[in-house]
Amino acid sequence: MKKIILTADRPTGNLHIGHYVGSIANRLKLQEQNDYEKYYIMIADTQALTDNADNVDKVKNNIIQVAIDYLSAGIDPNKVEIFIQSQVPELAEMTMYFMNLVTVARLTRNPTVKDEIKQRGFANSLPVGFLCYPISQAADICAFNANCIPVGEDQLPMLEQAREIVRSFNHAYGKEVLTLPEPLLPENEACRRLPGIDGGLKMSKSAGNCIYLKDEPEEIKRKVMSAYTDPNHIKISDPGKVEGNVVFKYLDAFATDESFKKFLPEYKNLEELKAHYRNGGLGDVKIKLFLNNVLQELLAPIRERRKALEKDIDSIYKMLFENGKKVRKIAGETILRMKEAMGLDYEKLLKKEN
Ligand code: ATP
Ligand code: MG
């Protein structure tokens, strides 16, 4: 079976280096491999509104920001259909049908959603839409018959929920109407959930602990130099802890043996650097300056491309709107198939009467 790829980001801010290693790098690889039937990337504005209902402008303004981030990271609009979620209203219709197949208890058990509810301090003000966003995410995937979903680890519970919905739907309505999606995680474990610069479990736009793809060189350096390391590693001679140390986590994700040759040739690789840090005698400033060099090298060309793209925002909007119209047709075909399977194809009744 050929791959149908779909993945998405919430337009709640610019994309950060967690997105890059967690999902964008795999998207670029898939784009290069070229063995897919269809390839969609969705800007999930409807989903972003589930916790930003009072901040529509933020969501609206970030749509173009995320689109520019994609293009500057190397996503090729000739190979990938990038579109805006709310321009495909069929997704909302599908969500309604799916809602009947999921219990409230199941939704409240979702570990990612649980964490996000806590992080946002929702307690008694939890919007129904937010609790249900895993269901709408299942609709996004199913509408396009997607079977390959490049994501970070926090999305695994969403994929599990989507798979349950597909099974329930196909079971309830007796047909293989919907396709089972598979997550595609980064091979490198360190890339699956990049922590925040503050040591928070996950770098995320909503937590404000990010290094953004668009950050200027001074900003990147400032953030790297402030990153959480080992609070007990006070003097250079102290032995340091690598586990839970954000700088080493980032190096796990971004540094290659090539990076050492280029920026820190006195060490052969990351293992050697870690061993020195553990034994004592290696200061935080040195490892941070190395990380800074590695990140600057990755982000400079992305930032340059962004500057060029920012000059013609209209053509990016036009591309998004055109794609929205195109992909709507596909979602429409899926909804028709679903309704037929459910027996909601009422026009058939009319034909019988005539
Ligand atoms: P928000 O805080 O608004 O939820 P976010 O930073 O979590 O934003 P999303 O748009 O929710 O970003 O996630 C988009 C994709 O990026 C998902 O596939 C997600 O798994 C991946 N991703 C997000 N943050 C990270 C991270 N820190 N490490 C690895 N992957 C990540
Ligand atoms: Mg998120």
XYZ file of N, CA and C in Angstrom, residues 243-344:
306
model
N 22.046 13.128 32.515
C 20.613 12.801 32.488
C 19.820 14.025 32.961
N 18.787 14.365 32.240
C 17.958 15.516 32.613
C 18.609 16.846 32.298
N 19.795 16.805 31.718
C 20.524 18.020 31.373
C 20.117 18.438 29.958
N 19.458 19.581 29.848
C 18.859 19.984 28.573
C 19.912 20.116 27.470
N 21.087 20.653 27.830
C 22.109 20.854 26.793
C 22.514 19.510 26.182
N 22.665 18.498 27.030
C 23.031 17.186 26.470
C 21.872 16.567 25.694
N 20.644 16.820 26.150
C 19.493 16.305 25.382
C 19.488 16.912 23.988
N 19.764 18.216 23.912
C 19.782 18.867 22.596
C 20.949 18.335 21.760
N 22.081 18.113 22.426
C 23.219 17.581 21.668
C 22.886 16.177 21.148
N 22.184 15.376 21.979
C 21.743 14.053 21.518
C 20.927 14.176 20.236
N 20.109 15.221 20.191
C 19.203 15.382 19.051
C 19.890 16.009 17.834
N 20.843 16.916 18.074
C 21.344 17.719 16.948
C 22.801 17.500 16.575
N 23.637 17.053 17.539
C 25.074 16.999 17.233
C 25.440 15.695 16.536
N 26.256 15.788 15.523
C 26.760 14.598 14.829
C 28.275 14.568 15.005
N 28.897 13.475 14.559
C 30.352 13.422 14.633
C 30.961 14.552 13.802
N 30.264 14.892 12.719
C 30.696 16.025 11.878
C 30.742 17.322 12.686
N 29.729 17.514 13.540
C 29.692 18.749 14.352
C 30.935 18.825 15.226
N 31.364 17.660 15.743
C 32.570 17.668 16.588
C 33.790 18.053 15.767
N 33.920 17.463 14.581
C 35.067 17.787 13.722
C 35.133 19.283 13.471
N 33.965 19.861 13.272
C 33.911 21.261 12.871
C 34.082 22.227 14.044
N 33.396 21.925 15.159
C 33.328 22.929 16.228
C 34.030 22.545 17.532
N 34.330 21.240 17.716
C 34.942 20.837 18.982
C 35.859 19.640 18.742
N 36.909 19.831 17.936
C 37.700 18.686 17.453
C 38.479 17.970 18.555
N 38.566 18.577 19.747
C 39.296 17.865 20.798
C 38.512 16.657 21.331
N 37.229 16.552 20.956
C 36.450 15.349 21.292
C 36.044 14.678 19.984
N 36.031 13.327 20.028
C 35.662 12.625 18.791
C 34.151 12.631 18.602
N 33.464 12.440 19.720
C 32.005 12.334 19.607
C 31.347 12.673 20.946
N 30.025 12.545 20.936
C 29.235 12.947 22.105
C 29.528 12.063 23.316
N 29.818 10.807 23.076
C 30.116 9.911 24.192
C 31.330 10.417 24.974
N 32.352 10.835 24.239
C 33.565 11.348 24.885
C 33.269 12.608 25.701
N 32.461 13.472 25.101
C 32.116 14.728 25.790
C 31.329 14.429 27.075
N 30.386 13.495 26.967
C 29.567 13.129 28.138
C 30.457 12.549 29.241
N 31.388 11.688 28.838
C 32.261 11.046 29.829
C 33.059 12.110 30.587
N 33.574 13.093 29.859
C 34.349 14.162 30.503
C 33.469 14.954 31.475
N 32.262 15.244 31.058
C 31.337 16.009 31.896
C 31.014 15.240 33.175
N 30.765 13.951 33.005
C 30.440 13.097 34.174
C 31.605 13.042 35.158
N 32.826 12.999 34.615
C 34.007 12.878 35.490
C 34.378 14.182 36.173
N 33.872 15.290 35.672
C 34.268 16.601 36.202
C 35.380 17.187 35.342
N 35.488 18.530 35.383
C 36.545 19.179 34.602
C 36.042 19.798 33.308
N 34.747 19.711 33.058
C 34.188 20.316 31.839
C 33.078 21.286 32.247
N 33.238 22.543 31.864
C 32.280 23.563 32.293
C 31.073 23.669 31.377
N 29.970 24.217 31.921
C 28.743 24.380 31.142
C 28.935 25.320 29.962
N 29.766 26.353 30.168
C 29.911 27.353 29.093
C 30.449 26.685 27.832
N 31.361 25.784 28.000
C 31.963 25.130 26.837
C 30.928 24.295 26.061
N 30.144 23.535 26.799
C 29.156 22.689 26.090
C 28.053 23.561 25.476
N 27.763 24.670 26.134
C 26.716 25.554 25.599
C 27.201 26.250 24.327
N 28.465 26.656 24.334
C 28.984 27.321 23.128
C 29.016 26.337 21.955
N 29.311 25.081 22.267
C 29.295 24.057 21.206
C 27.873 23.894 20.663
N 26.911 23.727 21.579
C 25.510 23.591 21.152
C 25.087 24.808 20.330
N 25.489 25.980 20.782
C 25.140 27.194 20.054
C 25.638 27.116 18.608
N 26.885 26.680 18.426
C 27.432 26.564 17.066
C 26.617 25.590 16.217
N 26.258 24.460 16.831
C 25.507 23.437 16.094
C 24.145 23.999 15.654
N 23.480 24.677 16.583
C 22.143 25.199 16.257
C 22.224 26.358 15.269
N 23.227 27.207 15.441
C 23.366 28.333 14.504
C 23.526 27.812 13.076
N 24.300 26.742 12.944
C 24.541 26.193 11.600
C 23.246 25.649 10.983
N 22.438 24.993 11.815
C 21.172 24.442 11.315
C 20.185 25.553 10.948
N 20.130 26.583 11.808
C 19.039 27.550 11.671
C 19.334 28.696 10.696
N 20.616 28.959 10.427
C 20.943 30.106 9.556
C 20.268 30.020 8.179
N 20.385 28.889 7.463
C 19.749 28.861 6.138
C 18.224 28.928 6.208
N 17.650 28.371 7.263
C 16.184 28.424 7.417
C 15.754 29.886 7.570
N 16.504 30.610 8.419
C 16.169 32.026 8.668
C 16.337 32.851 7.393
N 17.367 32.542 6.621
C 17.592 33.279 5.376
C 16.436 33.073 4.406
N 16.022 31.798 4.270
C 14.903 31.515 3.352
C 13.640 32.231 3.822
N 13.446 32.266 5.137
C 12.263 32.935 5.684
C 12.234 34.401 5.254
N 13.385 35.044 5.315
C 13.428 36.472 4.979
C 12.996 36.689 3.539
N 13.387 35.792 2.644
C 12.984 35.911 1.240
C 11.480 35.668 1.111
N 10.988 34.649 1.805
C 9.565 34.289 1.687
C 8.649 35.377 2.234
N 9.120 36.064 3.255
C 8.294 37.106 3.891
C 7.961 38.236 2.923
N 8.694 38.307 1.827
C 8.465 39.407 0.876
C 7.229 39.177 0.016
N 6.768 37.920 -0.048
C 5.579 37.678 -0.876
C 4.578 36.783 -0.153
N 3.997 37.389 0.871
C 3.070 36.639 1.715
C 1.780 36.301 0.964
N 1.363 37.218 0.081
C 0.120 36.983 -0.656
C 0.139 35.671 -1.426
N 1.267 35.385 -2.041
C 1.293 34.165 -2.856
C 1.221 32.928 -1.957
N 1.696 33.055 -0.719
C 1.576 31.901 0.201
C 0.108 31.718 0.609
N -0.550 32.835 0.931
C -1.980 32.728 1.265
C -2.758 32.109 0.100
N -2.451 32.573 -1.115
C -3.183 32.051 -2.290
C -2.991 30.550 -2.421
N -1.752 30.104 -2.204
C -1.473 28.670 -2.293
C -2.311 27.916 -1.250
N -2.376 28.461 -0.032
C -3.145 27.789 1.030
C -4.629 27.709 0.650
N -5.158 28.819 0.122
C -6.596 28.838 -0.206
C -6.896 27.872 -1.358
N -6.041 27.873 -2.368
C -6.233 26.948 -3.506
C -6.208 25.506 -3.022
N -5.234 25.195 -2.194
C -5.126 23.828 -1.673
C -6.355 23.458 -0.853
N -6.865 24.425 -0.087
C -8.053 24.179 0.728
C -9.199 23.682 -0.156
N -9.385 24.365 -1.287
C -10.475 23.969 -2.202
C -10.236 22.573 -2.751
N -8.979 22.291 -3.114
C -8.654 20.977 -3.711
C -8.908 19.846 -2.730
N -8.378 20.011 -1.511
C -8.449 18.886 -0.576
C -9.863 18.709 -0.024
N -10.659 19.751 -0.068
C -12.052 19.646 0.390
C -12.782 18.556 -0.364
N -12.470 18.449 -1.639
C -13.143 17.436 -2.480
C -12.859 16.036 -1.936
N -11.643 15.814 -1.523
C -11.286 14.478 -1.028
C -12.018 14.181 0.275
N -12.043 15.171 1.161
C -12.775 14.988 2.429
C -14.260 14.751 2.127
N -14.779 15.429 1.118
C -16.189 15.264 0.724
C -16.463 13.832 0.274
N -15.532 13.278 -0.491
C -15.717 11.882 -0.945
C -15.726 10.927 0.244
N -14.868 11.187 1.219
C -14.822 10.292 2.395
C -16.129 10.381 3.178
N -16.612 11.597 3.370
C -17.875 11.765 4.103
C -19.008 11.022 3.388
N -19.037 11.104 2.079
C -20.086 10.389 1.339
C -20.006 8.894 1.584
N -18.765 8.373 1.533
C -18.571 6.933 1.780
C -19.024 6.559 3.187
N -18.689 7.434 4.141
C -19.083 7.169 5.526
C -20.601 7.158 5.664
N -21.237 8.137 5.069
C -22.689 8.250 5.219
C -23.409 7.084 4.551
N -22.857 6.650 3.454
C -23.413 5.492 2.774
C -23.320 4.276 3.687
N -22.159 4.099 4.293
C -21.957 2.950 5.194
C -22.895 3.040 6.394
N -23.143 4.266 6.858
C -24.007 4.448 8.029
C -25.489 4.383 7.660
N -25.789 4.386 6.383
C -27.194 4.392 5.961
C -27.791 5.791 5.973
N -26.964 6.788 5.910
C -27.470 8.177 5.907
C -27.563 8.735 4.484
